[in-house]
């Protein structure tokens, strides 16, 4: 399963970089979203894909019994999802305002206009 996830992460990184190199600012934001999703999957895969119980330590024990899931990776990914959504919302508003002012979503046309 780790090999499939590694290929998926690689594909998402490649697609994100391809989208970010396009001239359209909308495609740039789509590339940023793909990049953040690839980073989340990379963290999830690097933490180890173990289907286990929650990491609860019962009274009187020093370690959780049996195989347990890694809570740190889950917390990092959850935080990254929330931050990524906030950045995406800001970028969408910024693109909308830039399109209203300039009238185009091509970055070369945005650079050449005098406002």
mmCIF file with all atom_site columns, N, CA and C in Angstrom, residues 34-63:
data_model
loop_
_atom_site.group_PDB
_atom_site.id
_atom_site.type_symbol
_atom_site.label_atom_id
_atom_site.label_alt_id
_atom_site.label_comp_id
_atom_site.label_asym_id
_atom_site.label_entity_id
_atom_site.label_seq_id
_atom_site.pdbx_PDB_ins_code
_atom_site.Cartn_x
_atom_site.Cartn_y
_atom_site.Cartn_z
_atom_site.occupancy
_atom_site.B_iso_or_equiv
_atom_site.pdbx_formal_charge
_atom_site.auth_seq_id
_atom_site.auth_comp_id
_atom_site.auth_asym_id
_atom_site.auth_atom_id
_atom_site.pdbx_PDB_model_num
ATOM 1  N N  . UNK A 1 34 ? -3.443 21.253 -4.967 1.00 0.00 ? 34 UNK A N  1
ATOM 2  C CA . UNK A 1 34 ? -2.876 19.922 -5.202 1.00 0.00 ? 34 UNK A CA 1
ATOM 3  C C  . UNK A 1 34 ? -1.583 19.729 -4.420 1.00 0.00 ? 34 UNK A C  1
ATOM 4  N N  . UNK A 1 35 ? -0.778 20.783 -4.324 1.00 0.00 ? 35 UNK A N  1
ATOM 5  C CA . UNK A 1 35 ? 0.470  20.707 -3.580 1.00 0.00 ? 35 UNK A CA 1
ATOM 6  C C  . UNK A 1 35 ? 0.222  20.462 -2.097 1.00 0.00 ? 35 UNK A C  1
ATOM 7  N N  . UNK A 1 36 ? -0.767 21.136 -1.542 1.00 0.00 ? 36 UNK A N  1
ATOM 8  C CA . UNK A 1 36 ? -1.061 20.919 -0.116 1.00 0.00 ? 36 UNK A CA 1
ATOM 9  C C  . UNK A 1 36 ? -1.625 19.522 0.121  1.00 0.00 ? 36 UNK A C  1
ATOM 10 N N  . UNK A 1 37 ? -2.434 19.019 -0.800 1.00 0.00 ? 37 UNK A N  1
ATOM 11 C CA . UNK A 1 37 ? -2.953 17.659 -0.650 1.00 0.00 ? 37 UNK A CA 1
ATOM 12 C C  . UNK A 1 37 ? -1.828 16.632 -0.765 1.00 0.00 ? 37 UNK A C  1
ATOM 13 N N  . UNK A 1 38 ? -0.882 16.874 -1.659 1.00 0.00 ? 38 UNK A N  1
ATOM 14 C CA . UNK A 1 38 ? 0.253  15.965 -1.788 1.00 0.00 ? 38 UNK A CA 1
ATOM 15 C C  . UNK A 1 38 ? 1.099  15.969 -0.520 1.00 0.00 ? 38 UNK A C  1
ATOM 16 N N  . UNK A 1 39 ? 1.299  17.137 0.059  1.00 0.00 ? 39 UNK A N  1
ATOM 17 C CA . UNK A 1 39 ? 2.072  17.215 1.307  1.00 0.00 ? 39 UNK A CA 1
ATOM 18 C C  . UNK A 1 39 ? 1.356  16.483 2.437  1.00 0.00 ? 39 UNK A C  1
ATOM 19 N N  . UNK A 1 40 ? 0.031  16.604 2.503  1.00 0.00 ? 40 UNK A N  1
ATOM 20 C CA . UNK A 1 40 ? -0.726 15.885 3.531  1.00 0.00 ? 40 UNK A CA 1
ATOM 21 C C  . UNK A 1 40 ? -0.601 14.375 3.360  1.00 0.00 ? 40 UNK A C  1
ATOM 22 N N  . UNK A 1 41 ? -0.713 13.904 2.134  1.00 0.00 ? 41 UNK A N  1
ATOM 23 C CA . UNK A 1 41 ? -0.563 12.466 1.891  1.00 0.00 ? 41 UNK A CA 1
ATOM 24 C C  . UNK A 1 41 ? 0.849  11.993 2.180  1.00 0.00 ? 41 UNK A C  1
ATOM 25 N N  . UNK A 1 42 ? 1.843  12.844 1.917  1.00 0.00 ? 42 UNK A N  1
ATOM 26 C CA . UNK A 1 42 ? 3.223  12.483 2.214  1.00 0.00 ? 42 UNK A CA 1
ATOM 27 C C  . UNK A 1 42 ? 3.430  12.316 3.714  1.00 0.00 ? 42 UNK A C  1
ATOM 28 N N  . UNK A 1 43 ? 2.899  13.223 4.499  1.00 0.00 ? 43 UNK A N  1
ATOM 29 C CA . UNK A 1 43 ? 3.000  13.106 5.961  1.00 0.00 ? 43 UNK A CA 1
ATOM 30 C C  . UNK A 1 43 ? 2.281  11.846 6.436  1.00 0.00 ? 43 UNK A C  1
ATOM 31 N N  . UNK A 1 44 ? 1.109  11.603 5.884  1.00 0.00 ? 44 UNK A N  1
ATOM 32 C CA . UNK A 1 44 ? 0.319  10.431 6.271  1.00 0.00 ? 44 UNK A CA 1
ATOM 33 C C  . UNK A 1 44 ? 1.058  9.134  5.934  1.00 0.00 ? 44 UNK A C  1
ATOM 34 N N  . UNK A 1 45 ? 1.699  9.088  4.770  1.00 0.00 ? 45 UNK A N  1
ATOM 35 C CA . UNK A 1 45 ? 2.422  7.889  4.356  1.00 0.00 ? 45 UNK A CA 1
ATOM 36 C C  . UNK A 1 45 ? 3.705  7.714  5.154  1.00 0.00 ? 45 UNK A C  1
ATOM 37 N N  . UNK A 1 46 ? 4.412  8.815  5.411  1.00 0.00 ? 46 UNK A N  1
ATOM 38 C CA . UNK A 1 46 ? 5.669  8.729  6.154  1.00 0.00 ? 46 UNK A CA 1
ATOM 39 C C  . UNK A 1 46 ? 5.448  8.300  7.599  1.00 0.00 ? 46 UNK A C  1
ATOM 40 N N  . UNK A 1 47 ? 4.286  8.606  8.160  1.00 0.00 ? 47 UNK A N  1
ATOM 41 C CA . UNK A 1 47 ? 3.994  8.222  9.540  1.00 0.00 ? 47 UNK A CA 1
ATOM 42 C C  . UNK A 1 47 ? 3.728  6.722  9.667  1.00 0.00 ? 47 UNK A C  1
ATOM 43 N N  . UNK A 1 48 ? 3.502  6.070  8.564  1.00 0.00 ? 48 UNK A N  1
ATOM 44 C CA . UNK A 1 48 ? 3.229  4.626  8.614  1.00 0.00 ? 48 UNK A CA 1
ATOM 45 C C  . UNK A 1 48 ? 1.746  4.364  8.520  1.00 0.00 ? 48 UNK A C  1
ATOM 46 N N  . UNK A 1 49 ? 1.398  3.547  7.570  1.00 0.00 ? 49 UNK A N  1
ATOM 47 C CA . UNK A 1 49 ? -0.013 3.241  7.366  1.00 0.00 ? 49 UNK A CA 1
ATOM 48 C C  . UNK A 1 49 ? -0.344 1.964  8.128  1.00 0.00 ? 49 UNK A C  1
ATOM 49 N N  . UNK A 1 50 ? -0.728 2.138  9.370  1.00 0.00 ? 50 UNK A N  1
ATOM 50 C CA . UNK A 1 50 ? -1.055 1.010  10.235 1.00 0.00 ? 50 UNK A CA 1
ATOM 51 C C  . UNK A 1 50 ? -2.516 1.124  10.628 1.00 0.00 ? 50 UNK A C  1
ATOM 52 N N  . UNK A 1 51 ? -3.249 0.065  10.381 1.00 0.00 ? 51 UNK A N  1
ATOM 53 C CA . UNK A 1 51 ? -4.637 0.047  10.800 1.00 0.00 ? 51 UNK A CA 1
ATOM 54 C C  . UNK A 1 51 ? -4.659 -0.511 12.218 1.00 0.00 ? 51 UNK A C  1
ATOM 55 N N  . UNK A 1 52 ? -4.763 0.398  13.171 1.00 0.00 ? 52 UNK A N  1
ATOM 56 C CA . UNK A 1 52 ? -4.694 -0.035 14.560 1.00 0.00 ? 52 UNK A CA 1
ATOM 57 C C  . UNK A 1 52 ? -5.684 0.709  15.426 1.00 0.00 ? 52 UNK A C  1
ATOM 58 N N  . UNK A 1 53 ? -5.590 0.424  16.689 1.00 0.00 ? 53 UNK A N  1
ATOM 59 C CA . UNK A 1 53 ? -6.486 1.031  17.669 1.00 0.00 ? 53 UNK A CA 1
ATOM 60 C C  . UNK A 1 53 ? -6.012 2.447  17.987 1.00 0.00 ? 53 UNK A C  1
ATOM 61 N N  . UNK A 1 54 ? -6.867 3.249  18.606 1.00 0.00 ? 54 UNK A N  1
ATOM 62 C CA . UNK A 1 54 ? -6.406 4.565  19.035 1.00 0.00 ? 54 UNK A CA 1
ATOM 63 C C  . UNK A 1 54 ? -5.337 4.432  20.113 1.00 0.00 ? 54 UNK A C  1
ATOM 64 N N  . UNK A 1 55 ? -4.415 5.375  20.181 1.00 0.00 ? 55 UNK A N  1
ATOM 65 C CA . UNK A 1 55 ? -3.295 5.262  21.123 1.00 0.00 ? 55 UNK A CA 1
ATOM 66 C C  . UNK A 1 55 ? -3.684 5.633  22.547 1.00 0.00 ? 55 UNK A C  1
ATOM 67 N N  . UNK A 1 56 ? -4.499 4.815  23.146 1.00 0.00 ? 56 UNK A N  1
ATOM 68 C CA . UNK A 1 56 ? -4.932 5.049  24.526 1.00 0.00 ? 56 UNK A CA 1
ATOM 69 C C  . UNK A 1 56 ? -4.087 4.204  25.472 1.00 0.00 ? 56 UNK A C  1
ATOM 70 N N  . UNK A 1 57 ? -3.587 4.841  26.525 1.00 0.00 ? 57 UNK A N  1
ATOM 71 C CA . UNK A 1 57 ? -2.804 4.128  27.538 1.00 0.00 ? 57 UNK A CA 1
ATOM 72 C C  . UNK A 1 57 ? -3.701 3.940  28.749 1.00 0.00 ? 57 UNK A C  1
ATOM 73 N N  . UNK A 1 58 ? -3.936 2.710  29.085 1.00 0.00 ? 58 UNK A N  1
ATOM 74 C CA . UNK A 1 58 ? -4.823 2.400  30.184 1.00 0.00 ? 58 UNK A CA 1
ATOM 75 C C  . UNK A 1 58 ? -4.114 2.607  31.519 1.00 0.00 ? 58 UNK A C  1
ATOM 76 N N  . UNK A 1 59 ? -4.860 2.844  32.597 1.00 0.00 ? 59 UNK A N  1
ATOM 77 C CA . UNK A 1 59 ? -4.229 3.078  33.907 1.00 0.00 ? 59 UNK A CA 1
ATOM 78 C C  . UNK A 1 59 ? -3.357 1.898  34.332 1.00 0.00 ? 59 UNK A C  1
ATOM 79 N N  . UNK A 1 60 ? -2.175 2.222  34.818 1.00 0.00 ? 60 UNK A N  1
ATOM 80 C CA . UNK A 1 60 ? -1.243 1.201  35.279 1.00 0.00 ? 60 UNK A CA 1
ATOM 81 C C  . UNK A 1 60 ? -0.321 0.659  34.210 1.00 0.00 ? 60 UNK A C  1
ATOM 82 N N  . UNK A 1 61 ? -0.474 1.096  32.950 1.00 0.00 ? 61 UNK A N  1
ATOM 83 C CA . UNK A 1 61 ? 0.387  0.627  31.868 1.00 0.00 ? 61 UNK A CA 1
ATOM 84 C C  . UNK A 1 61 ? 1.283  1.760  31.381 1.00 0.00 ? 61 UNK A C  1
ATOM 85 N N  . UNK A 1 62 ? 2.386  1.406  30.760 1.00 0.00 ? 62 UNK A N  1
ATOM 86 C CA . UNK A 1 62 ? 3.318  2.405  30.248 1.00 0.00 ? 62 UNK A CA 1
ATOM 87 C C  . UNK A 1 62 ? 3.172  2.630  28.745 1.00 0.00 ? 62 UNK A C  1
ATOM 88 N N  . UNK A 1 63 ? 2.673  1.634  28.036 1.00 0.00 ? 63 UNK A N  1
ATOM 89 C CA . UNK A 1 63 ? 2.520  1.717  26.582 1.00 0.00 ? 63 UNK A CA 1
ATOM 90 C C  . UNK A 1 63 ? 1.115  1.306  26.191 1.00 0.00 ? 63 UNK A C  1
#
